[in-house]
CSV table of C-alpha atoms in Angstrom, one decimal:
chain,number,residue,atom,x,y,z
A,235,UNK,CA,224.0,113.0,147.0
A,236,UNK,CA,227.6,114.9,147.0
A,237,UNK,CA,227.7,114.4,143.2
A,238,UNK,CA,225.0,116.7,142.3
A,239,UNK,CA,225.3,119.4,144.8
A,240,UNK,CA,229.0,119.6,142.8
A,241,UNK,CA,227.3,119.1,139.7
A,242,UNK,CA,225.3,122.3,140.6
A,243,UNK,CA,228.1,124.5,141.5
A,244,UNK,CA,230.0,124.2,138.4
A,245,UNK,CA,226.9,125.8,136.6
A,246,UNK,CA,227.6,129.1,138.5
A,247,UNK,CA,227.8,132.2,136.1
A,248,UNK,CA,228.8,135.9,136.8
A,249,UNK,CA,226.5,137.5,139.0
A,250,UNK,CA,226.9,140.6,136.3
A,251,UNK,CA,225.9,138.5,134.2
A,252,UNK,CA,222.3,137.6,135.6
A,253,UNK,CA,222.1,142.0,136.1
A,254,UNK,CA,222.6,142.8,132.6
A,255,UNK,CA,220.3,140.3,131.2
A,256,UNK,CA,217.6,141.2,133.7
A,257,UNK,CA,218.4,144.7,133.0
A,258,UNK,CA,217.9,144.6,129.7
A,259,UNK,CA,214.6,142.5,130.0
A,260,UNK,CA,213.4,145.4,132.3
A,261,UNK,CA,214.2,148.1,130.2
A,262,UNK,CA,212.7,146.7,126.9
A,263,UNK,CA,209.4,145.7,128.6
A,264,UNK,CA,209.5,149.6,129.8
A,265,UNK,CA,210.3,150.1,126.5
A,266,UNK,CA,207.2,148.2,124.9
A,267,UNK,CA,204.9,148.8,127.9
A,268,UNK,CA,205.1,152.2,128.8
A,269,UNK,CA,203.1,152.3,131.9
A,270,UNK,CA,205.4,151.2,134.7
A,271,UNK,CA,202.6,149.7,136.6
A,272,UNK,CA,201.7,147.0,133.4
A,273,UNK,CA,205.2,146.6,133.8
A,274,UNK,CA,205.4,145.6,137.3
A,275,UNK,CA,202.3,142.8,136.5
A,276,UNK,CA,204.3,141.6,133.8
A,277,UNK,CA,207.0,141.3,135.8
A,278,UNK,CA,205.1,139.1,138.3
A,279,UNK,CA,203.4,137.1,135.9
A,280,UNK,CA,207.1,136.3,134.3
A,281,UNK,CA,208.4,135.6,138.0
A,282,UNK,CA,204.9,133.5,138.7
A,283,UNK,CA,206.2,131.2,135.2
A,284,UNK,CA,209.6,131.0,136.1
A,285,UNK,CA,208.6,130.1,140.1
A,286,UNK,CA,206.9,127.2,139.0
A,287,UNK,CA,209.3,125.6,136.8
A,288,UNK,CA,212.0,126.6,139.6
A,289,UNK,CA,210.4,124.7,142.2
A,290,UNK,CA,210.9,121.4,141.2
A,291,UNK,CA,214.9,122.4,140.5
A,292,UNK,CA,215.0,123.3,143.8
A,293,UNK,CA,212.9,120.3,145.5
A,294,UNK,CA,215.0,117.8,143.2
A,295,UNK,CA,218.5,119.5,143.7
A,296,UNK,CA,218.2,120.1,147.9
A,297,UNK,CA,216.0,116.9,148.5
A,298,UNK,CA,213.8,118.7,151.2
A,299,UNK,CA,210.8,117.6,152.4
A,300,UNK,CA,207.2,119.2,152.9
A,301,UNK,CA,207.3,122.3,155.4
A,302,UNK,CA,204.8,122.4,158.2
A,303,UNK,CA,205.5,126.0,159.4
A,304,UNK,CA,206.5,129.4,157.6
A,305,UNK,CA,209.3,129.3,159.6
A,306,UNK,CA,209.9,126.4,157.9
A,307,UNK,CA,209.3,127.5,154.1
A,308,UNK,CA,210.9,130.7,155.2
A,309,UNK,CA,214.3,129.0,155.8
A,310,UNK,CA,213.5,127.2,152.8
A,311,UNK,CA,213.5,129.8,150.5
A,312,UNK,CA,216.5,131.7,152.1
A,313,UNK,CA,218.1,128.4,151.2
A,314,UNK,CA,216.9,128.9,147.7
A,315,UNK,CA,217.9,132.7,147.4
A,316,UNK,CA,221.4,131.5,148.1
A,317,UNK,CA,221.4,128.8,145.4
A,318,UNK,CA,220.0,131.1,142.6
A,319,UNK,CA,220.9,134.7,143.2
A,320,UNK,CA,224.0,133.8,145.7
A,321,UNK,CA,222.9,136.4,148.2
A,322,UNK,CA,221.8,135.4,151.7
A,323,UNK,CA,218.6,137.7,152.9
A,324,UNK,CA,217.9,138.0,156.6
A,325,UNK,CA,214.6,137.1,157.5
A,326,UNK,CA,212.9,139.4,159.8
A,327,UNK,CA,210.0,141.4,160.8
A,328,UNK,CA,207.6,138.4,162.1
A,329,UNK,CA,204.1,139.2,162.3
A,330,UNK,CA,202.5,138.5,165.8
A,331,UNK,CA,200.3,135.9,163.9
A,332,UNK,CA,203.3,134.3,162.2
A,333,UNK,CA,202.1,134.3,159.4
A,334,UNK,CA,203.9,137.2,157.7
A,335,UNK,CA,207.3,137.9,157.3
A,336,UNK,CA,209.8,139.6,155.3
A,337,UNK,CA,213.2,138.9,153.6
A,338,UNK,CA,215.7,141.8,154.1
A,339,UNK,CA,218.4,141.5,150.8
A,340,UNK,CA,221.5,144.2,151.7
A,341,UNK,CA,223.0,143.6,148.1
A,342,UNK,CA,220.6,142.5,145.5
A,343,UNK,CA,222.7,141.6,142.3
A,344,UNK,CA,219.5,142.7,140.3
A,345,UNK,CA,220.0,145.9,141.1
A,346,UNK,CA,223.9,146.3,141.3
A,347,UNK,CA,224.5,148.4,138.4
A,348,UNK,CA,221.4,150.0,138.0
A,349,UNK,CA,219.6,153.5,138.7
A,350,UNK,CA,216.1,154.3,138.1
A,351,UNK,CA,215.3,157.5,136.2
A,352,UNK,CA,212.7,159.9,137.9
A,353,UNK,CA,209.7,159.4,135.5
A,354,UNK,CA,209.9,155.3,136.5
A,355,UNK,CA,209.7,155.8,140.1
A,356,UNK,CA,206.3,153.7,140.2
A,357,UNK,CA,208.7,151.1,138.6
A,358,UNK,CA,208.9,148.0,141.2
A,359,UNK,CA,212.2,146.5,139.5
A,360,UNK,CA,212.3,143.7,141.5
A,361,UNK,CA,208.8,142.3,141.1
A,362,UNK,CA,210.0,139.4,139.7
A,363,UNK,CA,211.3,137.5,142.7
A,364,UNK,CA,207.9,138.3,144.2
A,365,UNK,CA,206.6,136.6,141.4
A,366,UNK,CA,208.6,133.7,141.6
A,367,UNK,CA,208.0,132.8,145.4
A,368,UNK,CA,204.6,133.1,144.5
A,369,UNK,CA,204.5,130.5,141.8
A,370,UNK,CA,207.0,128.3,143.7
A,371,UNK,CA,205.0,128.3,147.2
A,372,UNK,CA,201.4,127.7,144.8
A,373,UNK,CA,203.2,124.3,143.5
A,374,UNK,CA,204.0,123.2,147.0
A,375,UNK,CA,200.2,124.4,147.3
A,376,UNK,CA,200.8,127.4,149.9
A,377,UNK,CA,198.8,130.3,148.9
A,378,UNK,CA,200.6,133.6,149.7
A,379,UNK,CA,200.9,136.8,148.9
A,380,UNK,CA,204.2,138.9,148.0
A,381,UNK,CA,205.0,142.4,147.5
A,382,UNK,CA,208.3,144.9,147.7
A,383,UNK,CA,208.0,147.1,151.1
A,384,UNK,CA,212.0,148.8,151.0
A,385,UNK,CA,213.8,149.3,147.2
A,386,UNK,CA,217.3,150.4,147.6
A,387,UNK,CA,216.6,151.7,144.3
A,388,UNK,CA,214.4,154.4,145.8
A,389,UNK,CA,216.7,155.2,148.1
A,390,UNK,CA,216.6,152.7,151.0
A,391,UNK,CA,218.6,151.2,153.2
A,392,UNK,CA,217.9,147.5,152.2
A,393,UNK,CA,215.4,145.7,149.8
A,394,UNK,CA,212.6,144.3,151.7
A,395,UNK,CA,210.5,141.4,150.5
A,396,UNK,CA,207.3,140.9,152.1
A,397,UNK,CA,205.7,138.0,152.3
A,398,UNK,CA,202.2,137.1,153.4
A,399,UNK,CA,200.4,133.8,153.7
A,400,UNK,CA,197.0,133.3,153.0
A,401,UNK,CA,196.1,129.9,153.0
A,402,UNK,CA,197.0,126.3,152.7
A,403,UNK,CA,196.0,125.0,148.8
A,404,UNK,CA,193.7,121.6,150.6
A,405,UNK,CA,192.4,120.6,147.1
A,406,UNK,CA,195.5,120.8,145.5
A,407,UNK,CA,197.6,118.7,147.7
A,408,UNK,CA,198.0,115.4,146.0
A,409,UNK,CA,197.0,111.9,147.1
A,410,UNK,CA,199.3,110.0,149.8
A,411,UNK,CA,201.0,113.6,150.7
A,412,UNK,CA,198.7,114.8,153.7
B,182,UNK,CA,221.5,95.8,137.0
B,183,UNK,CA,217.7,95.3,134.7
B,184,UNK,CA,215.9,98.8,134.8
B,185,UNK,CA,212.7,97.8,132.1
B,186,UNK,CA,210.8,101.1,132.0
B,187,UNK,CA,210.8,104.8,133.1
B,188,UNK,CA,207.2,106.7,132.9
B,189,UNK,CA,206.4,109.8,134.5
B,190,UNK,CA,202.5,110.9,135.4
B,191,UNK,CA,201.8,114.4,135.7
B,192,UNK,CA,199.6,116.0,138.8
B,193,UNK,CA,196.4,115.4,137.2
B,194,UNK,CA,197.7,111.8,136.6
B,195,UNK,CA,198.5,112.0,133.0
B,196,UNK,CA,201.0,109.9,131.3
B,197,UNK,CA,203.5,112.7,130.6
B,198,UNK,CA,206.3,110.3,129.5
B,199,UNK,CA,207.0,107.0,128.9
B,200,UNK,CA,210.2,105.1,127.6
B,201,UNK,CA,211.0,101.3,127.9
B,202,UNK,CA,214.6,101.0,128.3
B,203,UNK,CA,215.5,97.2,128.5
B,204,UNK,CA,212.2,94.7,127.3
B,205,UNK,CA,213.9,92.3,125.3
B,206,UNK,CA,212.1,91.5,122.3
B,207,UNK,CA,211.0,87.3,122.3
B,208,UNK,CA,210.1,86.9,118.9
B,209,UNK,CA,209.6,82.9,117.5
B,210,UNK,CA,209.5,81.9,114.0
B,211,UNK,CA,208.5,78.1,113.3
B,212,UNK,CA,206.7,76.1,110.6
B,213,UNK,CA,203.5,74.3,111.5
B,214,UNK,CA,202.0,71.5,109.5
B,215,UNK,CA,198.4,70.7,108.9
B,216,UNK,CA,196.4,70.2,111.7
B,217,UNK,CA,198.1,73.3,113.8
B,218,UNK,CA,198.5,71.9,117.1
B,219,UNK,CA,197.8,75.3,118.9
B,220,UNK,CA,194.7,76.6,120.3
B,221,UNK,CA,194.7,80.4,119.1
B,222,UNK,CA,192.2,83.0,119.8
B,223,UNK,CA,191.0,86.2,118.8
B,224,UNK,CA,191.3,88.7,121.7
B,225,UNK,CA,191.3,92.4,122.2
B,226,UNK,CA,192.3,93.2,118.4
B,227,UNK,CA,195.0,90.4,118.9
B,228,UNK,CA,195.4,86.6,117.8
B,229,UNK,CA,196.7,85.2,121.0
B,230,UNK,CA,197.9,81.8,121.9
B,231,UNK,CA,195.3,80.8,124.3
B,232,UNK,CA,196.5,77.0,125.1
B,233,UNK,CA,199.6,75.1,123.7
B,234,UNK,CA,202.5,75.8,125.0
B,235,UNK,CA,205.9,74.6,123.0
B,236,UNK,CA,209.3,75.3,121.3
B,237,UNK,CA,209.5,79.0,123.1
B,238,UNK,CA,205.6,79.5,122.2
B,239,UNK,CA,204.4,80.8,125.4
B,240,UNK,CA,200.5,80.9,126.3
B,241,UNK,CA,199.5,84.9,125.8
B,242,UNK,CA,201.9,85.5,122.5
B,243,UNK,CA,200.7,87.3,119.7
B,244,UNK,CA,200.4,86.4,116.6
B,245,UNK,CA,202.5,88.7,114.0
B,246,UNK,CA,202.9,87.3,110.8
B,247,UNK,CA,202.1,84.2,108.6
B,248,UNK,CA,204.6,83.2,105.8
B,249,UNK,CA,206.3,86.8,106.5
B,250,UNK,CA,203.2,88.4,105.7
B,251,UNK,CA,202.5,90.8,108.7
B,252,UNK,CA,199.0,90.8,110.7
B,253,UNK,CA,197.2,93.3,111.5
B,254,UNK,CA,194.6,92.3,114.2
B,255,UNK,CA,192.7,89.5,112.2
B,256,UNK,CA,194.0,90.2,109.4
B,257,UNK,CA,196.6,89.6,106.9
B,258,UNK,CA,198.1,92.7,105.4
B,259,UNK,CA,197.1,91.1,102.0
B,260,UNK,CA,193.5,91.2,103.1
B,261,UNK,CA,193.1,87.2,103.9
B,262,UNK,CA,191.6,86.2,107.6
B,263,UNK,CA,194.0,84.4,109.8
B,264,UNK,CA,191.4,81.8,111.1
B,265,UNK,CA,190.5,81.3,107.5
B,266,UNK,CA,194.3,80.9,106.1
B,267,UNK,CA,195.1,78.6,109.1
B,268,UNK,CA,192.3,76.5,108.7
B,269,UNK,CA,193.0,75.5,104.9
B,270,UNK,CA,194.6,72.4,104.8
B,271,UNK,CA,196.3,73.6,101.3
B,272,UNK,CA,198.2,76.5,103.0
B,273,UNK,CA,200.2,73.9,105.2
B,274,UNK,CA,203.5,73.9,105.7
B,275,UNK,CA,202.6,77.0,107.2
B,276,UNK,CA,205.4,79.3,108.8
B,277,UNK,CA,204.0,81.6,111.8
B,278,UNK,CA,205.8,84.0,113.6
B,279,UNK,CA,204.9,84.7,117.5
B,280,UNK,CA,205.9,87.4,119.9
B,281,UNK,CA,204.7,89.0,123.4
B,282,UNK,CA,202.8,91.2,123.2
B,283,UNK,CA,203.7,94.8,123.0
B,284,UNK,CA,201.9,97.3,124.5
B,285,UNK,CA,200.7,99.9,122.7
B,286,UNK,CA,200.9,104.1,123.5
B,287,UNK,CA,197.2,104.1,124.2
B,288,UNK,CA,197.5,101.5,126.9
B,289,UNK,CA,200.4,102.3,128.6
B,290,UNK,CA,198.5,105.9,128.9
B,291,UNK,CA,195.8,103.7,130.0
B,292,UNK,CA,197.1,101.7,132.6
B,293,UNK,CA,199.1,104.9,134.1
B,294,UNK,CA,195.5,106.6,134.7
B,295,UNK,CA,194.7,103.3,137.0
B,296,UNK,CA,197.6,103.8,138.5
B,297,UNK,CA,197.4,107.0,139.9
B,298,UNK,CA,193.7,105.9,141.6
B,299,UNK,CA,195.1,102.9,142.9
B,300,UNK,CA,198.0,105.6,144.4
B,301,UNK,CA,195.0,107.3,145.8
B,302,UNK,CA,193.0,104.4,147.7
B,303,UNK,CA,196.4,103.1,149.3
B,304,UNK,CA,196.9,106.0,150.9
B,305,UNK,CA,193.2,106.0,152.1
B,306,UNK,CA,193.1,102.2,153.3
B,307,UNK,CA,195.8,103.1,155.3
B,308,UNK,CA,196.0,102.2,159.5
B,309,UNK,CA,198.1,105.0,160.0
B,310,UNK,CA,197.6,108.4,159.1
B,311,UNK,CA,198.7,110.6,156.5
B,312,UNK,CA,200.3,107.6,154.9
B,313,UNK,CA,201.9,108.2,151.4
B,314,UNK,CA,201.2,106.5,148.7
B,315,UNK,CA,202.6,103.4,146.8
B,316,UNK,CA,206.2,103.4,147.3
B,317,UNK,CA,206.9,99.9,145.5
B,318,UNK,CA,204.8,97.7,144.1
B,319,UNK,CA,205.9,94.4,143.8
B,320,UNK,CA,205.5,91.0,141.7
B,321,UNK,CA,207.4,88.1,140.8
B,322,UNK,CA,208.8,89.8,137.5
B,323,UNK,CA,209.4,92.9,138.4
B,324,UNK,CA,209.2,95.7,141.3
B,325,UNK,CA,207.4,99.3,140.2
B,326,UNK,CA,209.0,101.8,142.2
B,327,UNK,CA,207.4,104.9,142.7
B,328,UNK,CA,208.0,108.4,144.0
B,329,UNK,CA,205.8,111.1,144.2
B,330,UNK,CA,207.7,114.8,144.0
B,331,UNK,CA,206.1,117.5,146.4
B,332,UNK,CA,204.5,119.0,143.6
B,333,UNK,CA,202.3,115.9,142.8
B,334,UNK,CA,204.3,114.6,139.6
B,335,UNK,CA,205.3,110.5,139.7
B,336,UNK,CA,208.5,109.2,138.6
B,337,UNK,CA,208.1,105.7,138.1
B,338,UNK,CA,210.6,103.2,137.2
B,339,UNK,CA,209.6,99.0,136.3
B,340,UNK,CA,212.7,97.3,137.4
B,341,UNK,CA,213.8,93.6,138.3
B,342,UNK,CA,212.7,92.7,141.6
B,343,UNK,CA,216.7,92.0,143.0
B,344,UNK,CA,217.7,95.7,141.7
B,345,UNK,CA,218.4,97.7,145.0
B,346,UNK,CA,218.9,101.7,145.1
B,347,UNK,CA,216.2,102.5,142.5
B,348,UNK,CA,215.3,105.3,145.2
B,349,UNK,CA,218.5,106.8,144.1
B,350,UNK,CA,217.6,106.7,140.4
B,351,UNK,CA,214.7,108.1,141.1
B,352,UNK,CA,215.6,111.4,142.4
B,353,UNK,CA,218.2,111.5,139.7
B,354,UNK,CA,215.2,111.5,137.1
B,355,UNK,CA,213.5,114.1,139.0
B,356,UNK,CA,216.5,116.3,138.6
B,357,UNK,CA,217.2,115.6,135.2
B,358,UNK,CA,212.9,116.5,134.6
B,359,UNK,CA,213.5,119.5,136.3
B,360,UNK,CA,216.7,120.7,134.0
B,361,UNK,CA,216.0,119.4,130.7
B,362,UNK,CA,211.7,119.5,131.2
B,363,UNK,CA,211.1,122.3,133.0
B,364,UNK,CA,213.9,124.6,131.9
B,365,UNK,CA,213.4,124.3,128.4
B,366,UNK,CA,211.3,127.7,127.6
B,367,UNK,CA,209.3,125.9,125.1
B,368,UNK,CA,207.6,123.1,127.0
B,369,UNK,CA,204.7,123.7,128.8
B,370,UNK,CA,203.9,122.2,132.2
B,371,UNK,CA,201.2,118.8,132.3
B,372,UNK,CA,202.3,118.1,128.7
B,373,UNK,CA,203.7,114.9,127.5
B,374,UNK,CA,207.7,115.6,127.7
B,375,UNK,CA,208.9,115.9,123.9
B,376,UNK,CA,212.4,116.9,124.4
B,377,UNK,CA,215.5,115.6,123.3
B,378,UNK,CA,217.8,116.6,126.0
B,379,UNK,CA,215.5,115.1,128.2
B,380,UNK,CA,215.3,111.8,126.6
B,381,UNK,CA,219.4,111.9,125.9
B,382,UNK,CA,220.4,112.5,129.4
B,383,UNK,CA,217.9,110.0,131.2
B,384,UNK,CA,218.9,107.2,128.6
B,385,UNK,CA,222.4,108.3,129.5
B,386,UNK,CA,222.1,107.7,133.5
B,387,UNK,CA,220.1,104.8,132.4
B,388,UNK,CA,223.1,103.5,130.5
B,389,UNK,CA,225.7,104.1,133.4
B,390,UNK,CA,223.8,102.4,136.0
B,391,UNK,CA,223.5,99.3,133.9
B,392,UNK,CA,226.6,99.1,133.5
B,393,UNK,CA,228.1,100.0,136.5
B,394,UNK,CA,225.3,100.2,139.1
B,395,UNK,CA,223.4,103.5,141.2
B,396,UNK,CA,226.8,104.3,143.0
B,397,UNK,CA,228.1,105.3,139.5
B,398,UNK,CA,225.9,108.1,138.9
């Protein structure tokens, strides 16, 4: 359907947009938290929440179909980093195995205006796209695991999303699907 | 262009919404006189017309009111028992009022649980394997079309059995579930879908293809 791919692009906003807000999200949990590492699980758990709503944006808006590989759901959710954060990550650093990878982000418009103090170096300000391929993968029942390896915001040269897979959700995968 | 219901069934196979779009209501009104040449019974809560067919009366109408007095189940809503009132040879003429039957929250609910079972077993009774589910289900009415998301939520829409591209209208409801359900903050997944938006914009794609068919939305 042309129509709603169109439909979707007229919703874009100002990447600045999506930083400040974020930003501020950040800094008030930090704020109300205090200890950077509760902040990094809240941050997941908020990803987790938003990842499963997300899914079904994504599944209803790009039509695509159950994937049978990581290579597979790895290009998938490239496809998705494009349509919701407008930044295209490389994927890279395959595991022998295959079943690990991670997503290399030069620019991350999270992080475009933002500096972390010294005392919130534990800070993983990012978490919550970890989060949300977490929760977005658990809906298509794919059990993996996600984690921030590189932060440019501690001072390297690209952000680096890992992401593992553990298992395949069998119990979980409704009737008439497998 | 006849679309007749929407419902959606959640993963665990819960009726999570439900909206008829386009039953039109048969309703007949007529005086009888003494004896009362129809054969009624009492049935699942209901009066129904068991045998008799005339005058737009079909066999399987309910009864809903005598003399503009509404009935509930047996009963007259001024406490009197309908077999008892029609029976009386001094309450003829008598003016009933007939209509199909509607259903009722609690068994559309009902009858969306058996569905998702019967989803279930067709994939299972399959030849082939890894077959989906029911895709269409058809009868001489109507056709239930059915699509299953890759999360495991249904979209289902009861349409008339000549209406082509329903597969389209399908996918548009999914997208409209996942803006107007999912992104409102303050609805929580598996739950039956109370949301305005929701119901606004679906009724509003609903509308257009009616009137100017799937290749208008």
């Amino acid at each position: 359907m042309a129509r709603s791919s169109s439909r979707f692009d007229t919703k874009k906003v100002n990447s600045e947009l999506v930083t400040l807000t974020y930003g501020s999200l950040v800094a008030q949990m930090v704020k109300d938290v205090e200890n950077p590492d509760d902040v990094n699980k809240q941050l997941d758990r908020l990803g987790y929440n938003m990842g499963i709503r997300l899914v079904e944006d994504f599944l209803a808006k790009t039509g695509s179909g159950r994937c049978l590989d990581l290579k597979d759901t790895a290009d998938k959710i490239q496809t998705a980093f494009r349509m919701y954060l407008g930044v295209q990550p490389n994927v890279a650093n395959w595991s022998p195995a295959g079943d690990e990878f991670s997503f290399i982000i030069d620019s991350n418009p999270l992080t475009d205006l933002v500096e972390l103090p010294e005392d919130l170096k534990g800070l993983r300000y990012c978490n919550i796209i970890c989060g949300a391929i977490r929760g977005a993968l658990e809906m298509v029942q794919l059990d993996i695991q996600s984690w921030i390896v590189q932060d440019q915001l501690k001072g390297d040269a690209n952000t680096e999303i890992r992401v593992k897979f553990i298992r395949k959700l069998e119990d979980a995968i409704p009737a008439g699907e497998e | 262009m006849v679309i007749y219901g929407v419902y959606i069934v959640s993963k665990s196979g819960g009726l999570i919404f439900n909206y008829d779009h386009n039953s039109p209501k048969i309703e007949t009104e007529k005086t009888f006189s003494y004896p009362l040449d129809i054969k009624l019974q009492y049935e699942n809560k209901k009066v129904i017309v068991e045998f008799g067919q005339r005058d737009g009366i079909h066999v399987g109408h309910v009864l809903y009111a005598i003399n503009g007095i509404p009935v509930v189940g047996r009963q007259m809503d001024d406490g009197r028992d309908v077999f008892e009132v029609l029976d009386n040879k001094d309450n003829y003429p008598i003016n009933i009022k007939f209509g199909r039957p509607k259903m009722t929250t609690n068994e559309k609910i009902f009858l969306a649980s058996m569905f998702y079972p019967l989803f279930a077993i067709a994939s299972q009774l399959s030849p082939e394997p890894k077959s989906s589910g029911i895709e269409v289900l058809e009868a001489d009415t109507f056709k239930l079309h059915c699509f299953q998301t890759l999360t495991g939520v249904k979209m289902m829409v009861v349409a008339d059995p000549n209406q082509v591209g329903i597969d389209i209208l399908l996918k548009r409801i999914y997208e409209i579930y996942a803006d107007f359900a999912l992104k409102n903050p303050f609805y929580s997944l598996e739950m039956p879908i109370r949301c305005e938006l929701f119901d606004v914009n679906l009724k509003t794609v609903l509308e257009q293809v009616e009137k100017s068919g799937i290749s208008a939305m």
